[in-house]
Amino acid sequence: MAIRTIVQDGDPILKKKCRPVTEFNEKLGQLLDDMGETMIAANGLGLAGPQVGMLKRCFVVLDQYLDEDDNEVDEILEFVNPEILETSGKLTIFEGCLSFPGRNGAISRPQYVKVRAQDRYGEWFELEAEDILARAICHENDHLDGVTIMDHAKVFYEDLTPEQIKRLNLDEDYE
Ligand SMILES: [Zn+2]
């Protein structure tokens, strides 16, 4: 495993469309291992292929939950050639991106998603997600089509005055 360099704002690769993954080999496993490690090291909730310079349709997200004994579990979920099958609900909150440090954009995302993807061995699976995990999946999936928070954000937190932040009601102001 190795930590890879995260592509930053201004790199044209972030605007490119990724190609489907066709080879499910050791190299893909290595890439996904590295992406998971890089995401954790950067304290991120997700990381997509283009963010480590690979125009491949794959991403990782961090699923954080409590197990039966109320222990916090951090699980890295891997998605290869993902497709969003269903969405519902809508919530507008600020979200960041490891490629745009210091920028938090107010973005409307579905509250629920159903996604279909392949794992690192090429096996298809379906997953339903809500709230933060649904948001992370949508965010990372956008990266695969060259879409980032810079395209979606209705306003950036950093551009607001303290007075505006106090009065902010994202779901009403930016629907
Ligand atoms: Zn991102």
Short mmCIF file of C-alpha atoms and ligand atoms in Angstrom, two decimals:
data_model
loop_
_atom_site.label_atom_id
_atom_site.label_comp_id
_atom_site.label_asym_id
_atom_site.label_seq_id
_atom_site.Cartn_x
_atom_site.Cartn_y
_atom_site.Cartn_z
CA MET A 1 0.00 0.00 0.00
CA ALA A 2 1.09 3.52 -0.62
CA ILE A 3 -0.20 7.01 -0.17
CA ARG A 4 -0.70 8.72 -3.51
CA THR A 5 -0.62 12.43 -4.27
CA ILE A 6 -4.08 13.99 -4.38
CA VAL A 7 -4.67 16.04 -7.52
CA GLN A 8 -5.43 19.65 -6.64
CA ASP A 9 -7.60 22.47 -8.00
CA GLY A 10 -6.49 23.67 -11.42
CA ASP A 11 -5.40 20.26 -12.73
CA PRO A 12 -7.37 19.59 -15.95
CA ILE A 13 -7.72 15.88 -15.06
CA LEU A 14 -10.46 16.84 -12.58
CA LYS A 15 -12.67 17.93 -15.50
CA LYS A 16 -12.23 14.81 -17.60
CA LYS A 17 -14.62 11.91 -18.01
CA CYS A 18 -13.28 8.57 -16.79
CA ARG A 19 -13.17 5.34 -18.75
CA PRO A 20 -14.83 2.14 -17.52
CA VAL A 21 -12.60 -0.36 -15.74
CA THR A 22 -12.21 -3.45 -17.91
CA GLU A 23 -9.42 -5.33 -16.17
CA PHE A 24 -9.98 -6.68 -12.69
CA ASN A 25 -6.42 -7.52 -11.82
CA GLU A 26 -3.81 -6.98 -9.16
CA LYS A 27 -3.13 -3.48 -10.43
CA LEU A 28 -6.73 -2.46 -9.79
CA GLY A 29 -6.56 -3.97 -6.30
CA GLN A 30 -3.38 -1.99 -5.66
CA LEU A 31 -5.01 1.22 -6.89
CA LEU A 32 -8.05 0.70 -4.63
CA ASP A 33 -5.83 -0.16 -1.64
CA ASP A 34 -3.82 3.00 -2.23
CA MET A 35 -6.95 5.13 -2.68
CA GLY A 36 -8.35 3.85 0.63
CA GLU A 37 -5.10 4.54 2.42
CA THR A 38 -4.76 7.98 0.83
CA MET A 39 -8.35 8.90 1.78
CA ILE A 40 -7.82 7.86 5.42
CA ALA A 41 -4.48 9.67 5.66
CA ALA A 42 -6.13 12.85 4.34
CA ASN A 43 -9.13 12.53 6.72
CA GLY A 44 -11.49 12.34 3.76
CA LEU A 45 -14.81 10.58 3.35
CA GLY A 46 -14.24 9.65 -0.26
CA LEU A 47 -11.72 9.63 -3.10
CA ALA A 48 -12.23 9.04 -6.82
CA GLY A 49 -9.86 7.77 -9.54
CA PRO A 50 -9.16 11.17 -11.14
CA GLN A 51 -8.12 12.56 -7.75
CA VAL A 52 -5.09 10.28 -7.84
CA GLY A 53 -4.50 10.92 -11.53
CA MET A 54 -6.30 7.82 -12.85
CA LEU A 55 -9.12 8.33 -15.35
CA LYS A 56 -10.85 5.13 -14.27
CA ARG A 57 -14.43 4.73 -13.13
CA CYS A 58 -13.77 3.78 -9.52
CA PHE A 59 -13.94 5.40 -6.12
CA VAL A 60 -13.75 4.64 -2.41
CA VAL A 61 -15.90 6.06 0.38
CA LEU A 62 -15.66 5.77 4.14
CA ASP A 63 -18.70 4.23 5.82
CA GLN A 64 -18.75 5.06 9.53
CA TYR A 65 -21.26 3.31 11.74
CA LEU A 66 -21.82 1.74 15.15
CA ASP A 67 -21.82 -2.05 15.43
CA GLU A 68 -24.09 -4.07 17.78
CA ASP A 69 -21.80 -3.28 20.73
CA ASP A 70 -21.83 0.45 19.93
CA ASN A 71 -18.23 0.38 18.74
CA GLU A 72 -17.37 2.85 15.99
CA VAL A 73 -16.53 1.06 12.78
CA ASP A 74 -14.73 2.64 9.82
CA GLU A 75 -15.26 0.61 6.69
CA ILE A 76 -13.83 1.49 3.30
CA LEU A 77 -16.32 0.73 0.52
CA GLU A 78 -15.06 0.29 -3.05
CA PHE A 79 -17.07 0.99 -6.19
CA VAL A 80 -15.96 0.10 -9.70
CA ASN A 81 -18.02 1.13 -12.75
CA PRO A 82 -20.80 2.47 -10.49
CA GLU A 83 -24.28 3.44 -11.64
CA ILE A 84 -26.78 5.32 -9.51
CA LEU A 85 -30.06 3.43 -9.92
CA GLU A 86 -32.42 5.39 -7.69
CA THR A 87 -32.42 8.52 -5.60
CA SER A 88 -34.92 10.19 -3.30
CA GLY A 89 -35.15 13.14 -0.95
CA LYS A 90 -33.04 16.24 -1.02
CA LEU A 91 -30.81 17.97 1.49
CA THR A 92 -28.58 21.02 1.09
CA ILE A 93 -25.49 21.20 3.31
CA PHE A 94 -21.88 22.30 2.96
CA GLU A 95 -19.44 19.71 1.71
CA GLY A 96 -15.75 19.75 0.94
CA CYS A 97 -13.44 17.86 -1.40
CA LEU A 98 -9.85 16.72 -0.93
CA SER A 99 -8.98 18.32 -4.28
CA PHE A 100 -10.28 21.75 -3.18
CA PRO A 101 -8.98 22.26 0.36
CA GLY A 102 -10.46 25.24 2.15
CA ARG A 103 -13.58 25.31 -0.04
CA ASN A 104 -16.92 24.13 1.32
CA GLY A 105 -19.83 24.44 -1.05
CA ALA A 106 -23.55 24.29 -0.28
CA ILE A 107 -24.78 21.43 -2.44
CA SER A 108 -28.17 19.76 -2.79
CA ARG A 109 -27.91 15.99 -2.84
CA PRO A 110 -30.38 13.14 -2.55
CA GLN A 111 -30.97 11.85 0.98
CA TYR A 112 -31.12 8.27 -0.33
CA VAL A 113 -29.35 6.48 -3.18
CA LYS A 114 -29.36 2.98 -4.56
CA VAL A 115 -26.16 2.22 -6.42
CA ARG A 116 -24.96 -0.71 -8.48
CA ALA A 117 -21.25 -1.32 -8.95
CA GLN A 118 -18.58 -3.95 -9.34
CA ASP A 119 -16.12 -4.87 -6.63
CA ARG A 120 -12.37 -5.22 -7.23
CA TYR A 121 -12.92 -8.74 -8.56
CA GLY A 122 -15.62 -7.73 -11.05
CA GLU A 123 -18.59 -9.00 -9.03
CA TRP A 124 -21.67 -6.79 -9.28
CA PHE A 125 -23.43 -5.67 -6.09
CA GLU A 126 -26.16 -3.24 -5.11
CA LEU A 127 -26.05 -0.95 -2.11
CA GLU A 128 -28.54 1.42 -0.54
CA ALA A 129 -27.23 4.42 1.36
CA GLU A 130 -28.62 7.40 3.22
CA ASP A 131 -27.47 10.78 4.48
CA ILE A 132 -23.67 11.28 4.62
CA LEU A 133 -22.90 8.01 2.85
CA ALA A 134 -25.41 8.80 0.08
CA ARG A 135 -23.84 12.25 -0.26
CA ALA A 136 -20.33 10.81 -0.45
CA ILE A 137 -21.36 8.30 -3.13
CA CYS A 138 -22.97 11.06 -5.25
CA HIS A 139 -19.96 13.33 -4.77
CA GLU A 140 -17.47 10.65 -5.83
CA ASN A 141 -19.65 9.46 -8.69
CA ASP A 142 -19.67 13.04 -10.04
CA HIS A 143 -15.86 13.00 -10.13
CA LEU A 144 -16.01 10.15 -12.65
CA ASP A 145 -17.75 12.53 -15.08
CA GLY A 146 -15.44 15.46 -14.39
CA VAL A 147 -17.96 17.19 -12.13
CA THR A 148 -16.83 18.69 -8.81
CA ILE A 149 -18.15 20.86 -5.98
CA MET A 150 -16.95 23.87 -8.01
CA ASP A 151 -19.68 23.07 -10.58
CA HIS A 152 -22.46 22.35 -8.08
CA ALA A 153 -22.05 24.74 -5.19
CA LYS A 154 -24.75 27.34 -4.73
CA VAL A 155 -22.55 29.30 -2.36
CA PHE A 156 -19.24 28.71 -0.59
CA TYR A 157 -19.05 28.91 3.17
CA GLU A 158 -15.78 30.82 2.94
CA ASP A 159 -17.46 33.58 0.89
CA LEU A 160 -20.13 34.32 3.51
CA THR A 161 -19.88 37.00 6.18
CA PRO A 162 -20.38 35.97 9.84
CA GLU A 163 -23.73 37.79 9.71
CA GLN A 164 -24.84 35.78 6.66
CA ILE A 165 -23.73 32.53 8.31
CA LYS A 166 -25.85 33.34 11.38
CA ARG A 167 -28.96 33.84 9.27
CA LEU A 168 -28.29 30.99 6.88
CA ASN A 169 -31.02 28.46 6.23
CA LEU A 170 -29.59 26.32 3.47
CA ASP A 171 -32.66 24.33 2.57
CA GLU A 172 -34.79 27.47 2.30
CA ASP A 173 -32.23 29.86 0.86
CA TYR A 174 -30.81 27.60 -1.81
CA GLU A 175 -33.57 25.29 -2.95
ZN ZN B 1 -14.22 15.37 -4.27
#
